[in-house]
Tab-separated table of C-alpha atoms in Angstrom:
chain	number	residue	atom	x	y	z
A	1	SER	CA	136.386	143.432	66.552
A	2	GLU	CA	133.151	142.247	64.981
A	3	SER	CA	133.975	138.657	65.871
A	4	LYS	CA	134.750	139.718	69.439
A	5	SER	CA	131.423	141.507	69.718
A	6	GLU	CA	129.628	138.460	68.354
A	7	VAL	CA	131.434	136.281	70.880
A	8	GLY	CA	130.470	138.749	73.594
A	9	GLU	CA	126.836	138.654	72.535
A	10	ASP	CA	126.879	134.854	72.454
A	11	ALA	CA	128.416	134.797	75.907
A	12	GLY	CA	125.744	137.215	77.133
A	13	ASP	CA	122.989	135.061	75.665
A	14	GLU	CA	124.550	131.974	77.203
A	15	SER	CA	124.762	133.646	80.627
A	16	GLU	CA	121.108	134.703	80.392
A	17	THR	CA	120.127	131.153	79.485
A	18	LYS	CA	122.116	129.800	82.412
A	19	SER	CA	120.507	132.305	84.760
A	20	ASP	CA	117.049	131.336	83.490
A	21	VAL	CA	117.847	127.675	84.157
A	22	ALA	CA	119.530	128.410	87.473
A	23	SER	CA	116.669	130.425	88.930
A	24	PRO	CA	114.238	127.508	89.407
A	25	LEU	CA	117.150	125.288	90.478
A	26	SER	CA	118.263	127.821	93.079
A	27	ALA	CA	114.703	128.070	94.361
A	28	ARG	CA	114.580	124.296	94.649
A	29	TRP	CA	117.926	124.241	96.504
A	30	LYS	CA	116.635	126.858	98.896
A	31	ARG	CA	113.546	124.740	99.596
A	32	GLU	CA	115.709	121.671	100.178
A	33	GLU	CA	117.996	123.616	102.519
A	34	GLU	CA	114.984	124.887	104.444
A	35	ALA	CA	113.580	121.351	104.724
A	36	ALA	CA	116.981	120.100	105.953
A	37	ARG	CA	117.105	122.904	108.510
A	38	LEU	CA	113.627	121.992	109.768
A	39	ARG	CA	114.591	118.327	110.040
A	40	LYS	CA	117.705	119.228	111.987
A	41	ARG	CA	115.664	121.456	114.279
A	42	ALA	CA	113.116	118.662	114.850
A	43	VAL	CA	115.935	116.286	115.802
A	44	GLU	CA	117.381	118.849	118.225
A	45	VAL	CA	114.007	119.434	119.868
A	46	SER	CA	113.185	115.742	120.184
A	47	GLY	CA	116.659	114.912	121.430
A	48	GLY	CA	117.446	112.351	118.716
A	49	GLU	CA	116.459	110.850	115.403
A	50	VAL	CA	112.775	110.098	114.907
A	51	GLY	CA	112.146	106.340	114.863
A	52	MET	CA	109.781	104.308	112.689
A	53	GLY	CA	107.506	103.550	115.636
A	54	ALA	CA	107.193	107.218	116.538
A	55	VAL	CA	106.230	108.087	112.968
A	56	LEU	CA	103.648	105.300	112.629
A	57	LEU	CA	102.100	105.887	116.044
A	58	SER	CA	101.936	109.662	115.778
A	59	ALA	CA	98.436	111.099	116.060
A	60	SER	CA	98.534	112.542	112.545
A	61	ASN	CA	99.562	109.235	110.948
A	62	CYS	CA	96.994	107.195	112.883
A	63	LEU	CA	94.255	109.598	111.838
A	64	LEU	CA	95.527	109.547	108.261
A	65	VAL	CA	95.328	105.737	108.146
A	66	LEU	CA	91.857	105.785	109.711
A	67	TYR	CA	90.719	108.413	107.212
A	68	MET	CA	91.968	106.443	104.203
A	69	ALA	CA	90.721	103.103	105.554
A	70	VAL	CA	87.197	104.486	105.955
A	71	TYR	CA	87.242	106.053	102.493
A	72	HIS	CA	88.604	102.826	100.966
A	73	LEU	CA	85.875	100.834	102.720
A	74	VAL	CA	83.103	103.143	101.486
A	75	SER	CA	84.335	103.254	97.890
A	76	ASN	CA	85.029	99.512	97.645
A	77	PHE	CA	81.638	98.620	99.102
A	78	TYR	CA	80.050	100.834	96.465
A	79	LEU	CA	82.085	99.171	93.700
A	80	GLU	CA	81.257	95.641	94.798
A	81	THR	CA	77.525	96.100	95.446
A	82	GLN	CA	76.608	98.877	93.040
A	83	ILE	CA	74.838	96.834	90.361
A	84	ASP	CA	72.883	94.823	92.962
A	85	GLN	CA	71.755	97.995	94.740
A	86	LEU	CA	70.712	99.662	91.504
A	87	GLU	CA	68.739	96.626	90.326
A	88	GLU	CA	66.787	96.576	93.589
A	89	LEU	CA	66.088	100.288	93.313
A	90	PHE	CA	65.276	100.740	89.629
A	91	GLY	CA	65.104	97.349	87.948
A	92	ALA	CA	67.569	95.730	85.555
A	93	GLY	CA	67.128	98.197	82.663
A	94	HIS	CA	67.882	101.424	84.531
A	95	ALA	CA	70.509	99.686	86.645
A	96	GLU	CA	72.417	98.656	83.542
A	97	TRP	CA	72.251	102.198	82.155
A	98	LEU	CA	73.542	103.732	85.404
A	99	SER	CA	76.256	101.110	85.657
A	100	SER	CA	77.377	101.853	82.086
A	101	ALA	CA	77.467	105.572	82.903
A	102	PHE	CA	79.615	104.802	85.950
A	103	ASN	CA	82.008	102.602	83.961
A	104	PHE	CA	82.502	105.449	81.499
A	105	ALA	CA	82.672	108.279	84.047
A	106	PHE	CA	84.993	106.587	86.548
A	107	PRO	CA	88.254	106.653	84.528
A	108	LEU	CA	87.357	109.798	82.601
A	109	GLY	CA	86.435	111.712	85.753
A	110	GLY	CA	89.684	110.731	87.438
A	111	LEU	CA	91.678	111.817	84.399
A	112	LEU	CA	89.937	115.183	84.071
A	113	ALA	CA	90.285	115.822	87.799
A	114	SER	CA	94.058	115.271	87.826
A	115	VAL	CA	94.971	118.801	86.670
A	116	PRO	CA	92.750	120.761	89.113
A	117	VAL	CA	93.734	118.338	91.890
A	118	ALA	CA	97.437	118.991	91.241
A	119	SER	CA	96.779	122.734	91.292
A	120	LEU	CA	94.852	122.438	94.565
A	121	LEU	CA	97.609	120.473	96.276
A	122	GLU	CA	100.176	123.010	95.143
A	123	ARG	CA	98.270	125.999	96.514
A	124	ALA	CA	96.327	124.712	99.525
A	125	GLY	CA	97.422	123.553	102.953
A	126	GLU	CA	96.808	120.164	104.544
A	127	ALA	CA	93.621	121.194	106.328
A	128	GLU	CA	92.170	122.754	103.169
A	129	TYR	CA	92.778	119.930	100.726
A	130	PHE	CA	91.669	117.237	103.168
A	131	GLY	CA	88.633	119.373	104.025
A	132	ILE	CA	87.626	119.551	100.355
A	133	ALA	CA	88.204	115.813	99.954
A	134	THR	CA	86.023	115.104	103.002
A	135	LEU	CA	83.231	117.340	101.722
A	136	LEU	CA	83.216	115.651	98.304
A	137	ALA	CA	83.452	112.154	99.802
A	138	ASN	CA	80.411	112.838	101.987
A	139	THR	CA	78.549	114.317	99.023
A	140	PHE	CA	79.217	111.120	97.084
A	141	SER	CA	78.073	108.830	99.904
A	142	LEU	CA	74.914	110.895	100.500
A	143	CYS	CA	74.052	110.700	96.815
A	144	SER	CA	74.562	106.936	96.849
A	145	LEU	CA	72.102	106.711	99.769
A	146	SER	CA	69.264	108.132	97.697
A	147	SER	CA	66.562	106.040	96.037
A	148	SER	CA	66.210	108.516	93.146
A	149	ARG	CA	67.972	108.226	89.802
A	150	GLN	CA	69.475	111.723	89.635
A	151	PRO	CA	71.441	111.473	92.913
A	152	GLN	CA	72.595	107.983	91.948
A	153	LEU	CA	73.845	109.356	88.636
A	154	ALA	CA	75.595	112.177	90.506
A	155	ALA	CA	77.291	109.566	92.722
A	156	ALA	CA	78.472	107.692	89.632
A	157	LEU	CA	79.912	110.898	88.155
A	158	LEU	CA	81.573	111.973	91.419
A	159	PHE	CA	83.286	108.669	92.158
A	160	GLY	CA	86.291	109.127	89.847
A	161	PRO	CA	87.197	112.713	90.811
A	162	VAL	CA	86.721	112.023	94.528
A	163	ARG	CA	88.927	108.943	94.354
A	164	CYS	CA	91.625	110.885	92.469
A	165	LEU	CA	91.553	113.736	94.989
A	166	THR	CA	91.532	111.547	98.095
A	167	TRP	CA	94.500	109.408	97.109
A	168	ALA	CA	96.403	112.477	95.880
A	169	CYS	CA	95.860	114.105	99.297
A	170	TYR	CA	97.161	110.955	100.977
A	171	PHE	CA	100.399	110.858	98.990
A	172	GLN	CA	100.865	114.619	99.326
A	173	PHE	CA	100.567	114.335	103.102
A	174	LEU	CA	103.117	111.501	103.181
A	175	SER	CA	105.597	113.709	101.324
A	176	THR	CA	105.647	116.253	104.191
A	177	GLU	CA	109.213	115.975	105.476
A	178	SER	CA	108.445	117.563	108.829
A	179	ARG	CA	106.079	114.629	109.511
A	180	TYR	CA	107.813	111.828	107.595
A	181	PRO	CA	111.628	111.983	107.407
A	182	PRO	CA	112.889	111.011	103.915
A	183	GLY	CA	114.547	107.848	105.228
A	184	LEU	CA	111.268	106.598	106.722
A	185	SER	CA	108.548	107.886	104.397
A	186	ALA	CA	108.620	104.919	102.000
A	187	ARG	CA	108.423	102.395	104.839
A	188	ALA	CA	105.656	104.366	106.537
A	189	MET	CA	103.708	104.375	103.280
A	190	GLY	CA	104.127	100.603	102.986
A	191	TYR	CA	102.861	99.910	106.508
A	192	ASN	CA	99.990	102.359	106.078
A	193	ASN	CA	98.976	100.815	102.766
A	194	VAL	CA	98.814	97.345	104.310
A	195	VAL	CA	96.307	98.494	106.944
A	196	ILE	CA	94.269	100.462	104.404
A	197	ALA	CA	94.205	97.520	101.983
A	198	ILE	CA	93.086	95.044	104.659
A	199	VAL	CA	90.180	97.262	105.724
A	200	GLY	CA	89.285	98.060	102.112
A	201	ALA	CA	89.357	94.400	101.079
A	202	ALA	CA	87.853	92.612	104.080
A	203	GLY	CA	85.325	95.280	105.088
A	204	PRO	CA	83.114	95.235	101.962
A	205	TYR	CA	82.902	91.421	101.949
A	206	THR	CA	81.964	91.409	105.630
A	207	LEU	CA	79.275	94.044	105.131
A	208	ALA	CA	77.944	92.304	102.036
A	209	TYR	CA	77.724	89.021	103.951
A	210	LEU	CA	75.841	90.688	106.795
A	211	VAL	CA	73.507	92.370	104.329
A	212	ASN	CA	72.767	89.131	102.503
A	213	GLU	CA	72.150	87.335	105.787
A	214	ARG	CA	69.883	90.196	106.869
A	215	ALA	CA	71.905	90.453	110.080
A	216	LEU	CA	71.914	94.248	109.848
A	217	LEU	CA	68.149	94.468	109.459
A	218	GLY	CA	66.906	91.478	111.388
A	219	GLY	CA	64.738	90.570	108.416
A	220	ALA	CA	62.768	93.811	108.632
A	221	SER	CA	61.445	95.471	105.511
A	222	MET	CA	62.192	99.214	105.347
A	223	GLY	CA	61.881	100.117	101.679
A	224	MET	CA	62.747	103.642	100.603
A	225	GLY	CA	60.511	105.134	97.970
A	226	LYS	CA	58.905	103.497	94.962
A	227	GLY	CA	58.407	100.278	96.866
A	228	ARG	CA	61.734	98.865	95.753
A	229	GLY	CA	63.670	96.514	97.996
A	230	ASP	CA	66.642	98.713	98.794
A	231	SER	CA	66.221	98.037	102.523
A	232	ARG	CA	68.809	95.231	102.359
A	233	TYR	CA	71.552	97.825	101.971
A	234	LEU	CA	70.046	100.728	103.876
A	235	GLN	CA	71.563	100.155	107.308
A	236	ALA	CA	74.954	99.235	105.852
A	237	LYS	CA	75.006	102.478	103.851
A	238	LEU	CA	73.867	104.494	106.868
A	239	PHE	CA	76.692	102.963	108.912
A	240	LEU	CA	79.210	103.873	106.205
A	241	GLN	CA	77.794	107.397	105.986
A	242	LEU	CA	78.250	107.795	109.741
A	243	CYS	CA	81.884	106.666	109.439
A	244	ASN	CA	82.398	109.015	106.503
A	245	THR	CA	81.032	111.915	108.535
A	246	LEU	CA	83.190	111.171	111.572
A	247	ILE	CA	86.452	111.244	109.604
A	248	ALA	CA	85.912	114.980	109.184
A	249	ILE	CA	87.714	115.197	112.524
A	250	PHE	CA	91.009	114.740	110.646
A	251	PRO	CA	90.985	118.002	108.632
A	252	CYS	CA	89.581	119.781	111.696
A	253	LEU	CA	92.546	118.636	113.795
A	254	LEU	CA	94.971	119.614	111.020
A	255	TRP	CA	93.450	123.089	111.004
A	256	ARG	CA	93.706	123.292	114.811
A	257	GLU	CA	97.336	122.150	114.698
A	258	ARG	CA	98.185	124.835	112.173
A	259	ARG	CA	96.511	127.530	114.283
A	260	ARG	CA	98.557	126.430	117.287
A	261	LYS	CA	101.792	126.662	115.303
A	262	GLN	CA	100.866	130.111	114.022
A	263	ALA	CA	99.997	131.271	117.523
A	264	GLY	CA	103.293	129.885	118.851
A	265	ALA	CA	105.274	131.576	116.090
A	266	ALA	CA	103.518	134.894	116.731
A	267	HIS	CA	104.152	134.605	120.471
A	268	SER	CA	107.851	133.778	120.035
A	269	GLY	CA	108.198	136.587	117.474
C-alpha cells in the first residue's frame, strides 16, 4: 500500500508538472488559433488571398518603409560625418574625446536598451512604441544640431538606444500577422530592407557631396556660436531634422487606425 501511495504521489507530481508546462503552451496555441481565425476572416472579407503586391503597396507598409528610410538616412549621415562636424565645432581635441565617448556608448547603449525595449514591445501597441521611437529619434537629431558640447554628448549617448528601439519596432511591426501573412512576411522584409538600405547608403554620400561642394549653402557663411565653421553642415542637418519631424505622421496614423477599429467594434457590438 505504501508503494501504491508513493506511485500515486509521483503521478500527482508528474501531472502537476505537465499542467505547469501545458499552461503556457495552451496559451500559445490559443494565440495561434486566434491569429489563424483573423487571417481566415481577412481572406473572407477581401475575397481571396492577400498578394505580395497588396502587402508591399499597402499604406502602412509604404509609411513603414519611409519611416525607416528616413531614420536610416539620419543615423548614417551622423555616423559618416560625425568626426568632421565635431572638429569644425570644437577643434580636434574635444572632437576626439566626443568621438571616443560615442564609440564606447554606441554598443553599450544598445545592449543596455535591449531589455527595456523588449518589455516595451511586449506591453505597448504599434502607435505607442513607434511614437516613443519617433520622440527619441527627434531628440537625438535636435541634440546633434547643437553647437554646444553637452547636447552633442547627449546625442552620442542616445544613438545606441534609439537605434536599438527603432529597428526593434520595425521587426515587431513586420511580425503582425494581420498585416503581413506568414507566407509573405519574409519576402516583404527583404523588399523593404532593399529600399531602406539604398536610401541609407546613397543618401549620406549624396548629402556629404553637396555639403563639401557648398551646394546647400551657396558658399555662404552661417556659423553657429563660438565662431566655428559648422555652417557647412547646418542646412543638411536642418533638412534631415525636417524629415525626421515629418515621419511622426506614421505613429499618428497608426493611432487613428486603431481608434477607427475600436469605434467599429463598439458600433457592431
